[in-house]
mmCIF file of C-alpha atoms and ligand atoms in Angstrom:
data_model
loop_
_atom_site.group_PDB
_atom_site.id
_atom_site.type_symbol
_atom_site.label_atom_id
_atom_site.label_comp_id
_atom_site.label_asym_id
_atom_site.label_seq_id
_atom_site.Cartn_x
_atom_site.Cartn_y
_atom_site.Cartn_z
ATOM 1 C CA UNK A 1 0.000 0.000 0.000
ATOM 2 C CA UNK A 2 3.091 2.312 0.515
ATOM 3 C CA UNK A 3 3.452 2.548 -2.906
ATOM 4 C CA UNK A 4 0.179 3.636 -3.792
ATOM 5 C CA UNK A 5 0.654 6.497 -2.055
ATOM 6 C CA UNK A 6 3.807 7.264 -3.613
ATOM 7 C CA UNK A 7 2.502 7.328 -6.395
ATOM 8 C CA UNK A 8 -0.051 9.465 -5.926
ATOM 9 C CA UNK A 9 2.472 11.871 -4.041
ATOM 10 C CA UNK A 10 4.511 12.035 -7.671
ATOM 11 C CA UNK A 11 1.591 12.728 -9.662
ATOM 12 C CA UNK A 12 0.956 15.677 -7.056
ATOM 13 C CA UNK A 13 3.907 17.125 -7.726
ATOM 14 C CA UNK A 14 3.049 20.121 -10.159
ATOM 15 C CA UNK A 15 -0.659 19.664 -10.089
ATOM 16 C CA UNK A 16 -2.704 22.280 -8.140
ATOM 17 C CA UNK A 17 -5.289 19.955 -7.297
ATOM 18 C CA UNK A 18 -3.512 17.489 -4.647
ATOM 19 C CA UNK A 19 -6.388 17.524 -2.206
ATOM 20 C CA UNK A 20 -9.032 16.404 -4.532
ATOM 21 C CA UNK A 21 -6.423 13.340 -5.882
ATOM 22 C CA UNK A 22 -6.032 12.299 -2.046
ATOM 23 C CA UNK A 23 -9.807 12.705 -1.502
ATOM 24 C CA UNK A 24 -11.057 10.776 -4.494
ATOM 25 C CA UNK A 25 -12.477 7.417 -3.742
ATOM 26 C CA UNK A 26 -10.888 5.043 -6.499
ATOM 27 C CA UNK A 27 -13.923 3.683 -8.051
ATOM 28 C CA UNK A 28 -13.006 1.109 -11.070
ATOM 29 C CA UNK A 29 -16.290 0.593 -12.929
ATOM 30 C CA UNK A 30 -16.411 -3.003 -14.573
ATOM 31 C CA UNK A 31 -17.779 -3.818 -18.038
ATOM 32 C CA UNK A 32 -18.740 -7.448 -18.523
ATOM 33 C CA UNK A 33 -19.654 -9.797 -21.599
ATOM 34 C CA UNK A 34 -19.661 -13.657 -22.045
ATOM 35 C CA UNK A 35 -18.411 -13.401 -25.033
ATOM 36 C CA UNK A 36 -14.662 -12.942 -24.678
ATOM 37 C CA UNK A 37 -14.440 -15.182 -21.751
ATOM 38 C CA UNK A 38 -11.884 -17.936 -21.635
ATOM 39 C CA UNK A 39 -13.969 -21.169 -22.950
ATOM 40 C CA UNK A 40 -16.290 -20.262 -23.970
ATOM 41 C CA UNK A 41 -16.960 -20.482 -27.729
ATOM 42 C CA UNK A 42 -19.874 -21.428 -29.135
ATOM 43 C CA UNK A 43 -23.038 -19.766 -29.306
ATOM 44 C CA UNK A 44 -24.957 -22.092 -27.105
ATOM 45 C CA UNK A 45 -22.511 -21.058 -23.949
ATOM 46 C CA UNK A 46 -24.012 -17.591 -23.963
ATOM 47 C CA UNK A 47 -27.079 -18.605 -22.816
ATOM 48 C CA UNK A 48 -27.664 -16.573 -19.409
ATOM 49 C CA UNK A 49 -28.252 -19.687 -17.575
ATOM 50 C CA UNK A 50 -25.741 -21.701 -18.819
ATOM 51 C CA UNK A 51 -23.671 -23.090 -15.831
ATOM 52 C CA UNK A 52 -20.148 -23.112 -16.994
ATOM 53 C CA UNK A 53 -20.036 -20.423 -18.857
ATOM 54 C CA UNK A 54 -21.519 -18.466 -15.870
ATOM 55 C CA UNK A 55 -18.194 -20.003 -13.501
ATOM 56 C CA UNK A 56 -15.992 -19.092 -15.829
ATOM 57 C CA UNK A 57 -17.166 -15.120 -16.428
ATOM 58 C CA UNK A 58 -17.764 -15.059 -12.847
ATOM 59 C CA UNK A 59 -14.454 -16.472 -12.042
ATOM 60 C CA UNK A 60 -11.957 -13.936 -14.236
ATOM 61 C CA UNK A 61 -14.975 -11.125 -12.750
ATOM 62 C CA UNK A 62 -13.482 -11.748 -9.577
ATOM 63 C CA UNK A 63 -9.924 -12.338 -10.339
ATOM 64 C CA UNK A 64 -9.972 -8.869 -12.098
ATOM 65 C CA UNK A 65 -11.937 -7.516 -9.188
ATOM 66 C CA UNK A 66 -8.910 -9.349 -6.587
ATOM 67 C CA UNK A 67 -6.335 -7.688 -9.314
ATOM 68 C CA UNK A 68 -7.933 -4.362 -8.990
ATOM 69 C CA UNK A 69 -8.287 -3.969 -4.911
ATOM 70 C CA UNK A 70 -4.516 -5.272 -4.763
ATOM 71 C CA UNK A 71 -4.020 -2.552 -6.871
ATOM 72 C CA UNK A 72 -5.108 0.006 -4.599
ATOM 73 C CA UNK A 73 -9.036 0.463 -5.847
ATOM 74 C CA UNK A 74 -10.836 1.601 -3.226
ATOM 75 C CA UNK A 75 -14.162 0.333 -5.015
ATOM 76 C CA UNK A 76 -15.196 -1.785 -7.557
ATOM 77 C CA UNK A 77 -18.694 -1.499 -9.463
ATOM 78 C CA UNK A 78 -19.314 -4.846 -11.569
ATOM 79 C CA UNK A 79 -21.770 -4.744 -14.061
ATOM 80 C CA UNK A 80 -23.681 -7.552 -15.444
ATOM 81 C CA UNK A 81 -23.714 -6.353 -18.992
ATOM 82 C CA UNK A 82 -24.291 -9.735 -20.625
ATOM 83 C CA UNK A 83 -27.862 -10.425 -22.320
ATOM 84 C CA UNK A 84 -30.262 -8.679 -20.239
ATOM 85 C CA UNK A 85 -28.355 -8.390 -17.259
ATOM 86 C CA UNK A 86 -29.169 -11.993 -15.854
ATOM 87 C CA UNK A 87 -26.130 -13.737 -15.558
ATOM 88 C CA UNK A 88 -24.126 -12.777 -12.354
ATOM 89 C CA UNK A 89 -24.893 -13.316 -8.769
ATOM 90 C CA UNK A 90 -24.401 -11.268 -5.223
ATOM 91 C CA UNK A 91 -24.155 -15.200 -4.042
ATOM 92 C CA UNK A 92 -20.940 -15.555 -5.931
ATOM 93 C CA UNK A 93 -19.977 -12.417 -6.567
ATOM 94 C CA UNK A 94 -16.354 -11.069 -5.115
ATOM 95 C CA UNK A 95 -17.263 -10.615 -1.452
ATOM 96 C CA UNK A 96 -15.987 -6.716 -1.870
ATOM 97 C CA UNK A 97 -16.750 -6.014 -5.111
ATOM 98 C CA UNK A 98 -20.728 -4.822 -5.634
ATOM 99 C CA UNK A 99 -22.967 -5.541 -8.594
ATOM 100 C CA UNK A 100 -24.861 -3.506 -10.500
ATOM 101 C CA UNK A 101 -28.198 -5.383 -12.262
ATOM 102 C CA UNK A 102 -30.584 -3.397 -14.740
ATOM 103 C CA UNK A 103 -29.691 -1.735 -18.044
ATOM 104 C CA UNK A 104 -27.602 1.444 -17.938
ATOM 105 C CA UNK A 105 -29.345 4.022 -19.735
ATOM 106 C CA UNK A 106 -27.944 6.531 -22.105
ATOM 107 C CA UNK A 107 -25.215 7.617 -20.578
ATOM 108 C CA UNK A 108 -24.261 4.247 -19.091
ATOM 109 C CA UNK A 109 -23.766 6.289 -15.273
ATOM 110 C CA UNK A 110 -20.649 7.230 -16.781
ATOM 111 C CA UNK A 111 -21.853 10.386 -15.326
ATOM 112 C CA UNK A 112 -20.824 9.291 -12.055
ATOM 113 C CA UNK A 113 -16.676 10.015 -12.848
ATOM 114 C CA UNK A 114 -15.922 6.849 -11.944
ATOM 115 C CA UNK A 115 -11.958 7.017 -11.766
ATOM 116 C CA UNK A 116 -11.890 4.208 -14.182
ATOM 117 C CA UNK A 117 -13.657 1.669 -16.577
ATOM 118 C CA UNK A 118 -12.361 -1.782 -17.498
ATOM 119 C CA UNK A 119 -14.259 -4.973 -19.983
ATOM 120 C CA UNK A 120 -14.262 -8.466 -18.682
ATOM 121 C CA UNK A 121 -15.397 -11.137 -21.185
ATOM 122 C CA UNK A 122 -15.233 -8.646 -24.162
ATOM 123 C CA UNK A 123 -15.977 -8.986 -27.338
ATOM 124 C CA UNK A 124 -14.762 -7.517 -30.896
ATOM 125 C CA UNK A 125 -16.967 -5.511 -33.293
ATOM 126 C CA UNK A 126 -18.887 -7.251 -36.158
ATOM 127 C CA UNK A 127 -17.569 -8.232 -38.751
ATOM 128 C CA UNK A 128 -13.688 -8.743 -37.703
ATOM 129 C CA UNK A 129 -12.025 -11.554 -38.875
ATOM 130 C CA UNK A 130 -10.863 -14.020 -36.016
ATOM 131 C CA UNK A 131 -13.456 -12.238 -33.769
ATOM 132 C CA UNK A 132 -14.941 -15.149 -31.731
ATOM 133 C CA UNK A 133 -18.722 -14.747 -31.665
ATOM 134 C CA UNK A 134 -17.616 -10.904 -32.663
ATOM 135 C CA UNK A 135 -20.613 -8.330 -32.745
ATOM 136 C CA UNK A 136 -21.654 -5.157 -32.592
ATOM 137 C CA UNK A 137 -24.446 -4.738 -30.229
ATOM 138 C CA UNK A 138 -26.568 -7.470 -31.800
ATOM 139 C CA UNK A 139 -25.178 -10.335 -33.408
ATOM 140 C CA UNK A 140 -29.163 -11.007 -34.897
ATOM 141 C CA UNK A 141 -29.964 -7.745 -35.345
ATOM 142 C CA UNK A 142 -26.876 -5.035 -36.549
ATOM 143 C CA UNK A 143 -24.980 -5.875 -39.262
ATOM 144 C CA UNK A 144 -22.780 -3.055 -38.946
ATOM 145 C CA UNK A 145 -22.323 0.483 -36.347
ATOM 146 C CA UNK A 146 -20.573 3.363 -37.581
ATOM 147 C CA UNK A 147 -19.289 6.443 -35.084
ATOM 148 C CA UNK A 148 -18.244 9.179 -37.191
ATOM 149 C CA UNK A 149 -17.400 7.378 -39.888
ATOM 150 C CA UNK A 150 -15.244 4.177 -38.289
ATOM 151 C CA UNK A 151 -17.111 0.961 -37.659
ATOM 152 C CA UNK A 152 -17.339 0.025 -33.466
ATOM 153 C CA UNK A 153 -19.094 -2.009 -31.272
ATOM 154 C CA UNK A 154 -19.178 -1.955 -27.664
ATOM 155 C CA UNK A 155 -15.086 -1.090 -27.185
ATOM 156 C CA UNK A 156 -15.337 2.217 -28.790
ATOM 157 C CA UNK A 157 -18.984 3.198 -27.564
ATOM 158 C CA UNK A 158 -18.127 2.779 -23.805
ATOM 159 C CA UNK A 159 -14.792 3.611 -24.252
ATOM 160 C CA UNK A 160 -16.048 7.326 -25.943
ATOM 161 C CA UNK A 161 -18.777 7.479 -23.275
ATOM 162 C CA UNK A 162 -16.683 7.526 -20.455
ATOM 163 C CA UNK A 163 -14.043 9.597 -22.065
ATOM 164 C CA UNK A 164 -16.785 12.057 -22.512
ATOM 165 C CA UNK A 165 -17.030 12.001 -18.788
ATOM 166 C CA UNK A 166 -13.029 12.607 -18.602
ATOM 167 C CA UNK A 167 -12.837 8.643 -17.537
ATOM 168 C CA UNK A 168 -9.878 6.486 -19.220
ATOM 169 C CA UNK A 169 -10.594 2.616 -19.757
ATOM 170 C CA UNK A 170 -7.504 1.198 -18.158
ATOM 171 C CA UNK A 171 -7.620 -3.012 -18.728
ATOM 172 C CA UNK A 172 -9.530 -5.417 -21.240
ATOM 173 C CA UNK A 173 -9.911 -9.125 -20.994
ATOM 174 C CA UNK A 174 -10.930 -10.762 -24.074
ATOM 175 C CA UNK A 175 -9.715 -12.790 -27.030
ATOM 176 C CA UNK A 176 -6.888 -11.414 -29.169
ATOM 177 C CA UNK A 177 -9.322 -9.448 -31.601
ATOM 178 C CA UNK A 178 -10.919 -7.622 -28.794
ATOM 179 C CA UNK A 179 -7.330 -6.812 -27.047
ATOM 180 C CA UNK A 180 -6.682 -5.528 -30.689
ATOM 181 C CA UNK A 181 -9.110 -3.395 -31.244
ATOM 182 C CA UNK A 182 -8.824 -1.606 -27.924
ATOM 183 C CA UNK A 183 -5.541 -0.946 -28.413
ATOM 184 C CA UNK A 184 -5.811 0.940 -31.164
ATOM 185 C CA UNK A 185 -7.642 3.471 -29.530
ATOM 186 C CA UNK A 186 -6.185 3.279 -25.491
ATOM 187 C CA UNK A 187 -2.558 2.005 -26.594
ATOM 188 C CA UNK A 188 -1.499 2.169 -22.890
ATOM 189 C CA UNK A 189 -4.266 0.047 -21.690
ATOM 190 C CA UNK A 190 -3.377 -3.562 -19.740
ATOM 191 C CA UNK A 191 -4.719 -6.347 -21.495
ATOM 192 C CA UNK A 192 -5.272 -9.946 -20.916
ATOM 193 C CA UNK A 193 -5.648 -11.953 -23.776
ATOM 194 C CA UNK A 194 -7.889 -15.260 -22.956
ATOM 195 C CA UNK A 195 -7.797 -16.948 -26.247
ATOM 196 C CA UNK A 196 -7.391 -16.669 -29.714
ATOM 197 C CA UNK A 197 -10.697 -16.861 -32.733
ATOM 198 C CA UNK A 198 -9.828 -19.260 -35.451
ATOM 199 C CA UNK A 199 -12.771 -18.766 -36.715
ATOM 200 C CA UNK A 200 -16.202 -16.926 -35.290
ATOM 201 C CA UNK A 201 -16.582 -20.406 -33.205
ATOM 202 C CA UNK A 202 -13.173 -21.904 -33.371
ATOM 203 C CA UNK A 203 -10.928 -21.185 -30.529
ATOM 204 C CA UNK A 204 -7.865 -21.691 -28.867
ATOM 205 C CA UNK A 205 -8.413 -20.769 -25.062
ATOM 206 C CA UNK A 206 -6.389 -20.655 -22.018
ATOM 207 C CA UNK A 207 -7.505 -22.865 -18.976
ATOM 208 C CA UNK A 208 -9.531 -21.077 -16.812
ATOM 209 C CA UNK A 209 -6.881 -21.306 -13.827
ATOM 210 C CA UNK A 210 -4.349 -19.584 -16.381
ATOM 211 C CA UNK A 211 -7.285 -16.977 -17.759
ATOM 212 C CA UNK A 212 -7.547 -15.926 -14.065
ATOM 213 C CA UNK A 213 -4.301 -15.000 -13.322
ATOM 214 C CA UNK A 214 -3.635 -13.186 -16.259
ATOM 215 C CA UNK A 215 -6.271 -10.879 -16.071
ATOM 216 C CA UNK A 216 -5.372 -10.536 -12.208
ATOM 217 C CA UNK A 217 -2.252 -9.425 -13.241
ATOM 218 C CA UNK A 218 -3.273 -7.068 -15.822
ATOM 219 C CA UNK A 219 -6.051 -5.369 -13.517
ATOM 220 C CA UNK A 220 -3.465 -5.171 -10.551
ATOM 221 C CA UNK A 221 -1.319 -3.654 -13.099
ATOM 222 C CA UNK A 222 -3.614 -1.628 -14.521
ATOM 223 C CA UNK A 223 -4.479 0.507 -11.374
ATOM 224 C CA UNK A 224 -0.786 2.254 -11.862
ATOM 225 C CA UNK A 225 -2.017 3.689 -15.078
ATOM 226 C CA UNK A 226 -4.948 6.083 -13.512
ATOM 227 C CA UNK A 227 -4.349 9.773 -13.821
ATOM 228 C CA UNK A 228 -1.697 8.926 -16.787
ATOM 229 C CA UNK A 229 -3.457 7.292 -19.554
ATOM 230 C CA UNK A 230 -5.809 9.667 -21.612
ATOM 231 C CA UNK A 231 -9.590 9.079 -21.678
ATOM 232 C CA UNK A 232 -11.134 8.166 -25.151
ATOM 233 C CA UNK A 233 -12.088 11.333 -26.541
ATOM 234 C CA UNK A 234 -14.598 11.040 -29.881
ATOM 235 C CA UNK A 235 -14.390 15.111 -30.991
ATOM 236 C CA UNK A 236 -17.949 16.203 -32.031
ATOM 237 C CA UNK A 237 -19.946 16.854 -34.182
ATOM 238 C CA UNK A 238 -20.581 13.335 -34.108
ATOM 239 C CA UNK A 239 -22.528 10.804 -36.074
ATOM 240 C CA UNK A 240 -24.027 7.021 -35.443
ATOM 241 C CA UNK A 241 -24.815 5.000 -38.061
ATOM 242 C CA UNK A 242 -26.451 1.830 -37.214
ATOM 243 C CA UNK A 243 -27.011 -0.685 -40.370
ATOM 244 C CA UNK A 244 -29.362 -3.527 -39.215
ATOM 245 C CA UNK A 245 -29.789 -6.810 -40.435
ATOM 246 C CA UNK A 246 -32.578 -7.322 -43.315
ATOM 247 C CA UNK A 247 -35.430 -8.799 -40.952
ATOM 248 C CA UNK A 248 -34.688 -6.395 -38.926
ATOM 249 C CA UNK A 249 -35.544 -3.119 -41.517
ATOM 250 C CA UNK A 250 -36.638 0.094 -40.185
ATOM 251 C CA UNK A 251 -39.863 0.509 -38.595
ATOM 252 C CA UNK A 252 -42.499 2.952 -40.712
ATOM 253 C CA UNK A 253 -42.172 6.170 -38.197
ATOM 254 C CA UNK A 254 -38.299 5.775 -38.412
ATOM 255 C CA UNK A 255 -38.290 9.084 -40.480
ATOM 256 C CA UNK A 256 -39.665 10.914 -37.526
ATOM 257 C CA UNK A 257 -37.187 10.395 -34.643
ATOM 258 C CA UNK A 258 -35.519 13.272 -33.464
ATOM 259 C CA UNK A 259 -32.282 13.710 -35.229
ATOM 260 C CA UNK A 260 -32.276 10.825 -37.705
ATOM 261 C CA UNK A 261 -31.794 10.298 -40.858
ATOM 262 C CA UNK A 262 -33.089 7.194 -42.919
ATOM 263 C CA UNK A 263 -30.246 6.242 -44.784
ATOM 264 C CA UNK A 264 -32.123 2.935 -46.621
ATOM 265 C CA UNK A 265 -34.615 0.578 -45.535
ATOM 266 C CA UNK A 266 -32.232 -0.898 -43.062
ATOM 267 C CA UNK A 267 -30.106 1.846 -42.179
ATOM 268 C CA UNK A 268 -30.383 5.187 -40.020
ATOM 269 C CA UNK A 269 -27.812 7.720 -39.418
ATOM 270 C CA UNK A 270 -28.132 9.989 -36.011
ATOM 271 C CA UNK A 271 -26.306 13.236 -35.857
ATOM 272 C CA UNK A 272 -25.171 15.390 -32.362
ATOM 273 C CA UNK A 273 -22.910 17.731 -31.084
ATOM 274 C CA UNK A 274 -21.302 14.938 -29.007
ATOM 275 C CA UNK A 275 -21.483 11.184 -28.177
ATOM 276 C CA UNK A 276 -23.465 11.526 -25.392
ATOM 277 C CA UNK A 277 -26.144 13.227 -27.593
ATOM 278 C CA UNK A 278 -26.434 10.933 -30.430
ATOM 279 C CA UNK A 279 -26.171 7.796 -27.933
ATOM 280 C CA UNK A 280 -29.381 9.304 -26.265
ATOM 281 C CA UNK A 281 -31.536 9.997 -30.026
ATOM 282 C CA UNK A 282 -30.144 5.736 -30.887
ATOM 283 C CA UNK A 283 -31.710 5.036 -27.512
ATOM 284 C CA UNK A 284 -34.455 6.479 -27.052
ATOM 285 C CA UNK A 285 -37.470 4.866 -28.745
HETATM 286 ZN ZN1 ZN B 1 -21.577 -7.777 -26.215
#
């Protein structure tokens, strides 16, 4: 713990605002996805209730969780962001860690400054070669999501929504495409690669005693990093463009939402001054 406080003593050094560094509760918010979890590789091992798959997302949960509090977090906020929010439970939860159940809403209570986001189980964008079950949102729905041009899923989305609340995303754990893709836009992030796509459901995976430790290590790792990496920033304007899949065309009234424009039958194109705004027009139905 000394050296946590170090730390925090070097950053200080310069900065006017020493007080509020000492005074701020280190809060790591948690992202998590079955997906990108170690094992699990076919579609059928999504399902909510599927046993396994619901030890092994719980188990790296709480290895990152162990990883983060070693790491001098003073907090951690898990949420279950996994189809529906029905997967995790308080019963086997990390006995410090606390989870949050429900959707998010708009801004996904990135309005809350945590001090730092992180993914568990991630996930790449659709349509990435050697993304295992990669998606962007929906894997039966959206065939493709566009933010200001470049094609994201859930990486960039968060990652821009917190930045846009001056919070940096500061670990992933996911297969290699996922680690990929967030380094390309948080280079300095820690990352724990889990396993590698073949294919969309061929995969090489690390045993779940191995998965664990990694990402321990990276979220331990990871809590060095706040107040030096940069949050995400998307600049605004900005614009969303979500392509659907075809049985999933645009309804007749799509014309009329605030903000949109209807691109082609299964395609709709929001516009805002920032991510925050065009996140809430997507949403709101
Ligand atoms: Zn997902």
């Amino acid at each position: 713990m000394w050296y946590q406080i170090d730390m925090r003593l070097v950053l200080c050094l310069g900065m006017v605002s020493c007080l509020a560094i000492f005074a701020q509760k280190r809060t790591v918010f948690v992202i998590t996805d079955a997906e990108g979890v170690g094992g699990v590789c076919r579609q059928d091992q999504t399902d909510p209730k599927d046993q396994e798959m619901r030890q092994l997302l719980t188990g790296e949960i709480n290895a990152a969780v162990e990883g983060f509090l070693v790491g001098g977090a003073d907090e951690v906020i898990v949420w279950d962001g996994h189809d529906g929010s029905q997967t995790l439970s308080t019963l086997t939860i990390h006995p410090k860690a606390k989870l949050l159940m429900g959707a998010l809403g708009p801004s996904m209570l990135m309005d809350r400054h945590f001090s730092a986001v992180a993914y568990v189980g991630q996930h790449s964008k659709a349509n990435v070669r050697g993304g295992i079950m990669a998606h962007s949102y929906s894997s039966l729905g959206i065939q493709n999501m566009l933010l200001s041009g470049k094609p994201v899923g859930e990486i960039d989305v968060i990652a821009a929504m917190a930045g846009h609340f001056g919070t940096p995303v500061i670990m992933l754990s996911g297969d290699q495409a996922a680690a990929n893709e967030l380094h390309e836009i948080v280079p300095d992030a820690e990352l724990a690669v889990v396993k590698e796509g073949v294919g969309r459901y061929t995969c090489i995976s690390l045993s779940a005693a191995a998965a664990r430790e990694a990402i321990r290590e990276a979220a331990r790792r990871s809590m060095s990093k706040i107040g030096t990496i940069k949050p995400y920033i998307v600049s605004g304007p900005v614009t969303l463009q979500v392509e659907y899949t075809t049985r999933n065309s645009l309804p007749v009234d799509a014309e009329k939402r605030a903000g949109a424009q209807v691109v082609d039958d299964r395609t709709i194109r929001f516009q805002g001054k920032d991510i925050l705004e065009v996140w809430t027009s997507y949403r709101s139905r």
